[in-house]
XYZ file of C-alpha atoms in Angstrom:
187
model
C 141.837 168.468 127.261
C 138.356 169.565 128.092
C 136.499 169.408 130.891
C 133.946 166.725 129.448
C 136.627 165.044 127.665
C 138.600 164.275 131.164
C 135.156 163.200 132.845
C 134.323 160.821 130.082
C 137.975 159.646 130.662
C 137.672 158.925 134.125
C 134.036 157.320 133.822
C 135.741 155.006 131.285
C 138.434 154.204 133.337
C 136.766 153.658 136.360
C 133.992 151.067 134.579
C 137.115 149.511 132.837
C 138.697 148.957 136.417
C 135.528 147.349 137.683
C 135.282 144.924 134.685
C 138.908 144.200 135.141
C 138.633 143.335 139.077
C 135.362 141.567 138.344
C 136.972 139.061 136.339
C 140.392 139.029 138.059
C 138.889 138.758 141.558
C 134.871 137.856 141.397
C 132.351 139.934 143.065
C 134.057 140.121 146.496
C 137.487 141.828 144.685
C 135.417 144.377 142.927
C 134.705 146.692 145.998
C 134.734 150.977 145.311
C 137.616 151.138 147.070
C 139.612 148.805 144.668
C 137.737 150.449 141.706
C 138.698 153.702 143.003
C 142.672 152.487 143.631
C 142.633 150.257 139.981
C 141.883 153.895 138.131
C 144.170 156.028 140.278
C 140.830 158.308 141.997
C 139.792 158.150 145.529
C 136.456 156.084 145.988
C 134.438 160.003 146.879
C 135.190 160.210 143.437
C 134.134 157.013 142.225
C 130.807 158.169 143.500
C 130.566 161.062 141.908
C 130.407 158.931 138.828
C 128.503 155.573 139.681
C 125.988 155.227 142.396
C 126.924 151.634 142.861
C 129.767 149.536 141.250
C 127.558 147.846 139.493
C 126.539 151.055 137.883
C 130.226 151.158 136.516
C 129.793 147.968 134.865
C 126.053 148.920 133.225
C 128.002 151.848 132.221
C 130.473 150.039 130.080
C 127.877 147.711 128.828
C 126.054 150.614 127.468
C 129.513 152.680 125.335
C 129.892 148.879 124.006
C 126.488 148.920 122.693
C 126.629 152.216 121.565
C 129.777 151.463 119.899
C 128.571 148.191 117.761
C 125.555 149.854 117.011
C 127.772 153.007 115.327
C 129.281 150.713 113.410
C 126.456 148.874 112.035
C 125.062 151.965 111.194
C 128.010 152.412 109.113
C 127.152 149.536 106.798
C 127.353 149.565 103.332
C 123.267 150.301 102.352
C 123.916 147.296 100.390
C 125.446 144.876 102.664
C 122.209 142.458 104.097
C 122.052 143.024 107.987
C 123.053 139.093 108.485
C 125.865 139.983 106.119
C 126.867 143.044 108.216
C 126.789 141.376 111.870
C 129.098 138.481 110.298
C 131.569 140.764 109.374
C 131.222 142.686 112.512
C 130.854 139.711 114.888
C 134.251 138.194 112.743
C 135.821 141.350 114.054
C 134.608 141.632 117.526
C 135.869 137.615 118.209
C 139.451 138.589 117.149
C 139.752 138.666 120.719
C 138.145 135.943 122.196
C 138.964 137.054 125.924
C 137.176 139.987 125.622
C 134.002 138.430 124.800
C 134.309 135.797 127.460
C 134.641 138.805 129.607
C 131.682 140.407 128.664
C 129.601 137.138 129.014
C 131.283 137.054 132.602
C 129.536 140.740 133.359
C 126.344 139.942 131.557
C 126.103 136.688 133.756
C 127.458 138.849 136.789
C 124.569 141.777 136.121
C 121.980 139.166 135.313
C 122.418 137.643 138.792
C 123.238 141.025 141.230
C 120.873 143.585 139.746
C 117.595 144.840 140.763
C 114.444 144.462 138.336
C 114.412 147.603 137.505
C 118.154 147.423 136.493
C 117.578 143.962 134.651
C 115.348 145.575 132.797
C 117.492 148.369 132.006
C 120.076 145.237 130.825
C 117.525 143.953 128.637
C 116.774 146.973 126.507
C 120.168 147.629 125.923
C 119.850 146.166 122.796
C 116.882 148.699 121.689
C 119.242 151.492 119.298
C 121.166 148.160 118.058
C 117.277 146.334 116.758
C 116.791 149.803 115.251
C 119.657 150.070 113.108
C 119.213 146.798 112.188
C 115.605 147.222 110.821
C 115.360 147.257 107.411
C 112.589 147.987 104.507
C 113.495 143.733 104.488
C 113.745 143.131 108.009
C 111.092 143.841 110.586
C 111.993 144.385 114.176
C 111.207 140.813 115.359
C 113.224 139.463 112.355
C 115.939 142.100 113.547
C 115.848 140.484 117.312
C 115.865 137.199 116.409
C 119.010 137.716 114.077
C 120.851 140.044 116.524
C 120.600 137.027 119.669
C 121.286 134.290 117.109
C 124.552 136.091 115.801
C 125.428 136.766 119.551
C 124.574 132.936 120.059
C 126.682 131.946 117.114
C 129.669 134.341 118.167
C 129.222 132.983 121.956
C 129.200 129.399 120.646
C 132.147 130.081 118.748
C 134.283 131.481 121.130
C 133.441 129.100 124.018
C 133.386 125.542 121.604
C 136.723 127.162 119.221
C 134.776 126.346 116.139
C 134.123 128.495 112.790
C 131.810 131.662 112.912
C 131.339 131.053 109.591
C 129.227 127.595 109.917
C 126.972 129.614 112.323
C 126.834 132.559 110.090
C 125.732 130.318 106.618
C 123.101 128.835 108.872
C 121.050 131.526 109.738
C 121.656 132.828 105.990
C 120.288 129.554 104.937
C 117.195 128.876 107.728
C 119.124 126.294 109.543
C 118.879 123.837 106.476
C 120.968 123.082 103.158
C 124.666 122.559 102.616
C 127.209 124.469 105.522
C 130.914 124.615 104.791
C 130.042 121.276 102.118
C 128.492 119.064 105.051
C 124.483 118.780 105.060
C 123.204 121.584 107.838
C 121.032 120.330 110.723
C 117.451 120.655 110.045
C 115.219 121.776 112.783
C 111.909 120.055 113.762
């Protein structure tokens, strides 16, 4: 294994041990030390990784962003982009744990991070409104879609209800016929 390859490893594992302490033990359980003892390094070698802990977590935010956005990329040039995050967000909510978790460290990030870093949170999202954009699509109309397919995946997960309904909404502007019921209409 190369050199880069095993420090990619151990940044991965080391972000996945903070996630995993995060959730298993809150804030207080996720110390370096912990980090450090969860991925089987000593915590001087935590920090020759990640300034912070928190740093971890950014860190694994970002390869999961990166990741999606490789994959929509990916898409058919036919497939619409709404058409394209259904399918992907139908495959990312196969494991509904996971994206409870990653709500958890959003919510955790959103709450413990400087400005700066917030900010860094919120243009996470900047390659994924890109690959989105379309001849079809501008980049508001790509932001707006992205949040509301997070919102319908979120919403799905948390209320155990249909992606699907969410997903024929936005195709059809919130009004018109959804799974054979009348859709809301919004004033």
């Amino acid at each position: 294994m190369g050199r880069e390859r095993k420090k990619e490893n151990t940044r991965r594992a080391l972000a996945q041990a903070a996630a995993e302490l995060l959730l298993a033990e809150g804030q207080e359980g996720m110390t370096v030390a912990a980090i450090a003892k969860r991925a089987g390094v000593s915590p001087r070698t935590f920090h020759n990784y990640f300034p912070r802990r928190e740093d971890s977590l950014l860190y694994l935010l970002e390869r999961y962003v990166a990741e999606f956005t490789a994959k929509v990329r990916q898409a058919p040039p036919e497939e619409q982009p709404v058409d394209t995050l259904h399918r992907l967000m139908a495959d990312f909510i196969q494991n509904p744990e996971f994206m409870v978790n990653l709500m958890t460290i959003c919510d955790h990030l959103s709450c413990v991070l400087s400005p700066r870093d917030r900010s860094r949170v919120r243009h996470l999202h900047e390659p994924l409104i890109e690959a989105l954009q379309s001849d079809n699509l501008s980049r508001e109309g790509a932001t707006l879609l992205l949040f509301s397919a997070l919102t319908a995946a979120s919403i799905a997960v948390e209320s155990h209800q249909n992606l699907d309904e969410g997903f024929a909404l936005l195709r059809n502007g919130f009004s018109g016929e959804v799974g054979g019921v009348c859709g809301s209409r919004l004033v």
